[in-house]
Tab-separated table of C-alpha atoms in Angstrom:
chain	number	residue	atom	x	y	z
S	1	PRO	CA	1.789	-17.230	6.356
S	2	GLY	CA	0.522	-17.595	2.822
S	3	GLU	CA	-1.564	-15.719	0.282
S	4	THR	CA	-5.004	-15.538	-1.245
S	5	LEU	CA	-5.869	-17.927	-4.044
S	6	GLU	CA	-6.351	-14.828	-6.210
S	7	SER	CA	-2.743	-13.712	-5.713
S	8	LEU	CA	-1.498	-17.272	-6.262
S	9	ILE	CA	-3.318	-17.442	-9.617
S	10	ALA	CA	-2.043	-13.966	-10.545
S	11	ARG	CA	1.519	-15.028	-9.746
S	12	LYS	CA	1.458	-18.475	-11.392
S	13	GLY	CA	-1.013	-17.864	-14.220
S	14	THR	CA	-2.481	-21.361	-14.138
S	15	LEU	CA	-2.389	-24.107	-11.562
S	16	ASP	CA	-1.788	-27.716	-12.499
S	17	VAL	CA	-4.691	-30.160	-12.415
S	18	PRO	CA	-3.670	-31.984	-9.192
S	19	THR	CA	-3.292	-28.688	-7.293
S	20	THR	CA	-6.589	-27.393	-8.669
S	21	LEU	CA	-8.372	-30.575	-7.628
S	22	ASP	CA	-6.751	-30.517	-4.183
S	23	TYR	CA	-7.835	-26.920	-3.591
S	24	THR	CA	-11.311	-27.655	-4.936
S	25	CYS	CA	-11.650	-30.618	-2.563
S	26	GLN	CA	-10.768	-28.338	0.332
S	27	ILE	CA	-13.270	-25.710	-0.848
S	28	CYS	CA	-15.954	-28.402	-1.140
S	29	ASN	CA	-15.209	-29.676	2.377
S	30	ALA	CA	-15.563	-26.140	3.763
S	31	LEU	CA	-18.765	-25.489	1.798
S	32	ASP	CA	-20.244	-28.833	2.778
S	33	HIS	CA	-19.707	-27.914	6.430
S	34	ALA	CA	-21.209	-24.440	5.949
S	35	HIS	CA	-24.171	-25.714	3.927
S	36	ARG	CA	-24.934	-28.529	6.409
S	37	ASN	CA	-25.176	-25.782	9.013
S	38	GLY	CA	-27.526	-23.721	6.856
S	39	VAL	CA	-24.947	-21.121	5.780
S	40	LEU	CA	-24.894	-19.872	2.188
S	41	HIS	CA	-21.632	-17.989	1.445
S	42	ARG	CA	-22.832	-15.863	-1.550
S	43	ASP	CA	-19.418	-14.314	-2.324
S	44	LEU	CA	-17.132	-17.267	-2.968
S	45	ARG	CA	-14.131	-16.211	-5.067
S	46	PRO	CA	-10.336	-16.614	-5.028
S	47	SER	CA	-9.776	-13.401	-3.053
S	48	ASN	CA	-11.859	-14.950	-0.253
S	49	MET	CA	-9.760	-18.108	-0.096
S	50	LEU	CA	-6.551	-18.196	1.903
S	51	VAL	CA	-3.774	-20.645	0.985
S	52	ALA	CA	-1.157	-21.411	3.628
S	53	GLU	CA	2.437	-22.179	2.703
S	54	ASN	CA	1.727	-25.872	3.366
S	55	GLY	CA	-1.121	-25.874	0.797
S	56	LEU	CA	-3.984	-25.846	3.283
S	57	LEU	CA	-6.810	-23.707	1.891
S	58	LYS	CA	-9.373	-21.900	4.037
S	59	VAL	CA	-12.579	-20.284	2.818
S	60	ALA	CA	-12.897	-16.829	4.394
S	61	ASP	CA	-15.094	-13.719	4.393
S	62	PHE	CA	-18.509	-14.946	5.391
S	63	GLY	CA	-19.597	-11.301	5.730
S	64	THR	CA	-22.255	-11.640	3.002
S	65	SER	CA	-23.393	-15.122	4.014
S	66	ARG	CA	-26.964	-15.948	4.934
S	67	PHE	CA	-28.586	-18.587	7.109
S	68	LEU	CA	-31.089	-20.471	4.966
S	69	GLU	CA	-33.040	-22.064	7.780
S	70	ILE	CA	-35.219	-18.934	7.899
S	71	ALA	CA	-35.555	-18.311	4.155
S	72	ALA	CA	-35.724	-20.684	1.199
S	73	HIS	CA	-33.025	-18.696	-0.598
S	74	GLY	CA	-30.923	-15.566	-0.236
S	75	THR	CA	-33.060	-12.678	-1.447
S	76	THR	CA	-30.541	-9.851	-1.690
S	77	VAL	CA	-28.425	-9.432	-4.818
S	78	ILE	CA	-24.984	-9.823	-3.227
S	79	GLY	CA	-21.762	-11.190	-4.630
S	80	SER	CA	-18.971	-10.517	-7.087
S	81	PRO	CA	-20.472	-10.558	-10.609
S	82	PRO	CA	-17.880	-12.777	-12.362
S	83	TYR	CA	-18.520	-15.497	-9.757
S	84	MET	CA	-22.279	-15.044	-9.339
S	85	ALA	CA	-24.690	-17.685	-10.561
S	86	PRO	CA	-27.470	-16.393	-12.833
S	87	GLU	CA	-30.100	-16.805	-10.105
S	88	GLN	CA	-28.051	-14.604	-7.756
S	89	PHE	CA	-28.608	-11.679	-10.113
S	90	LEU	CA	-32.333	-12.274	-9.549
S	91	GLY	CA	-31.953	-12.319	-5.740
S	92	LYS	CA	-32.520	-16.101	-5.509
S	93	ALA	CA	-29.204	-17.505	-4.237
S	94	LEU	CA	-29.190	-21.190	-3.262
S	95	PHE	CA	-26.528	-23.638	-2.083
S	96	ALA	CA	-26.082	-24.539	-5.771
S	97	SER	CA	-25.177	-20.869	-6.352
S	98	ASP	CA	-22.061	-21.326	-4.217
S	99	LEU	CA	-21.163	-24.361	-6.345
S	100	TYR	CA	-21.432	-22.226	-9.479
S	101	SER	CA	-18.817	-19.960	-7.883
S	102	VAL	CA	-16.625	-23.011	-7.259
S	103	GLY	CA	-16.904	-23.865	-10.977
S	104	VAL	CA	-15.804	-20.359	-11.966
S	105	THR	CA	-12.922	-20.595	-9.485
S	106	MET	CA	-11.871	-23.975	-10.936
S	107	PHE	CA	-11.993	-22.454	-14.427
S	108	GLN	CA	-9.782	-19.608	-13.258
S	109	MET	CA	-7.284	-21.946	-11.580
S	110	LEU	CA	-7.012	-24.085	-14.736
S	111	THR	CA	-6.796	-21.246	-17.275
S	112	GLY	CA	-5.574	-18.189	-15.377
S	113	ASP	CA	-8.632	-16.291	-16.606
S	114	LEU	CA	-12.328	-15.890	-15.909
S	115	PRO	CA	-14.671	-17.749	-18.272
S	116	ASP	CA	-16.184	-14.520	-19.583
S	117	ASP	CA	-16.149	-10.809	-19.095
S	118	THR	CA	-17.873	-9.567	-15.990
S	119	PRO	CA	-21.567	-10.015	-16.709
S	120	SER	CA	-23.551	-6.817	-16.570
S	121	PRO	CA	-27.291	-6.611	-15.900
S	122	ALA	CA	-27.745	-6.359	-19.685
S	123	ASP	CA	-26.044	-9.779	-20.060
S	124	LEU	CA	-28.407	-11.548	-17.653
S	125	ASP	CA	-30.570	-13.123	-20.381
S	126	ARG	CA	-27.460	-14.433	-22.167
S	127	LEU	CA	-26.087	-15.751	-18.861
S	128	LEU	CA	-29.399	-17.500	-18.077
S	129	ARG	CA	-29.454	-19.106	-21.555
S	130	GLY	CA	-25.881	-20.342	-21.152
S	131	GLU	CA	-24.553	-18.216	-24.013
S	132	LEU	CA	-21.640	-17.023	-21.871
S	133	LEU	CA	-20.609	-20.556	-20.822
S	134	VAL	CA	-17.156	-21.440	-22.140
S	135	SER	CA	-15.356	-24.766	-21.988
S	136	VAL	CA	-12.129	-24.965	-19.967
S	137	ARG	CA	-10.590	-26.992	-22.803
S	138	SER	CA	-11.237	-24.138	-25.242
S	139	ARG	CA	-8.758	-22.092	-23.192
S	140	ASN	CA	-6.469	-24.900	-22.020
S	141	PRO	CA	-6.655	-28.009	-24.260
S	142	LYS	CA	-4.406	-29.964	-21.861
S	143	ILE	CA	-7.234	-30.242	-19.330
S	144	PRO	CA	-8.715	-33.769	-19.226
S	145	ARG	CA	-12.278	-34.015	-20.557
S	146	VAL	CA	-13.583	-35.363	-17.265
S	147	ILE	CA	-12.314	-32.246	-15.445
S	148	ASN	CA	-13.725	-30.008	-18.185
S	149	ASP	CA	-17.112	-31.715	-17.750
S	150	ILE	CA	-17.032	-31.242	-13.964
S	151	VAL	CA	-16.340	-27.513	-14.375
S	152	LEU	CA	-19.099	-27.137	-16.987
S	153	LYS	CA	-21.605	-28.917	-14.736
S	154	ALA	CA	-20.638	-26.719	-11.774
S	155	MET	CA	-21.141	-23.627	-13.965
S	156	SER	CA	-24.408	-24.759	-15.513
S	157	PRO	CA	-26.746	-21.760	-15.864
S	158	ASP	CA	-29.636	-24.152	-15.202
S	159	VAL	CA	-29.874	-24.809	-11.432
S	160	PRO	CA	-31.177	-28.403	-11.779
S	161	GLY	CA	-28.295	-29.177	-14.168
S	162	ARG	CA	-25.729	-28.025	-11.597
S	163	TYR	CA	-24.318	-29.790	-8.555
S	164	GLN	CA	-26.796	-29.339	-5.724
S	165	ARG	CA	-24.471	-30.146	-2.834
S	166	ALA	CA	-20.765	-29.626	-2.255
S	167	SER	CA	-20.476	-33.315	-1.415
S	168	ASP	CA	-21.762	-34.210	-4.916
S	169	LEU	CA	-19.048	-32.099	-6.535
S	170	LEU	CA	-16.460	-33.512	-4.143
S	171	GLU	CA	-17.426	-37.106	-5.040
S	172	GLU	CA	-16.980	-36.427	-8.756
S	173	ILE	CA	-13.614	-34.783	-8.196
S	174	LEU	CA	-12.430	-37.679	-6.054
S	175	ALA	CA	-13.493	-40.115	-8.772
S	176	ALA	CA	-11.601	-38.077	-11.382
S	177	ARG	CA	-8.390	-37.625	-9.426
S	178	SER	CA	-5.436	-39.508	-10.809
S	179	ASN	CA	-3.681	-39.855	-7.466
S	180	ALA	CA	-4.996	-41.614	-4.396
S	181	ASP	CA	-4.191	-38.891	-1.853
S	182	PRO	CA	-7.272	-37.977	0.160
S	183	CYS	CA	-8.476	-34.395	0.173
S	184	ARG	CA	-7.457	-32.302	3.132
S	185	THR	CA	-10.191	-31.286	5.519
S	186	PRO	CA	-10.724	-27.622	6.357
């Protein structure tokens, strides 16, 4: 029993910072496991995340995933445009591309909205240059700067400027958390 993260956001509008960080920790744990096993999700978004009544979050729908042990990156343009990293539009999805999607999901949990309109192919150059990148605090000034900075780094249009591993993002979230409760494991 529960609902998708998408329906939870639609119902509540925004999630508080502790809940957002808890869910993000759980997403990072799931992605870390998938990535360590060579699996790139490629379509990570709130509708593909299931939240149980007890708050346990599960990442679902690995139907578009790809094993990266054979290829250096995913070569097919697959995903949901609002959550796709710029390189995904070029058919070059990497593990860091999934972390971009986590950043967009965090933004949505904290603001109730996507950071920008759905990028179209015509917007690709602007997306690659970071012109579509919006600060969480510009939409919700109550968000602590450290959380804003984590989201911006996760959504960096520049792959080297982004988190490379889910465990890196998880470590920064754990350091930023105000409570001492450990993240749940998937």
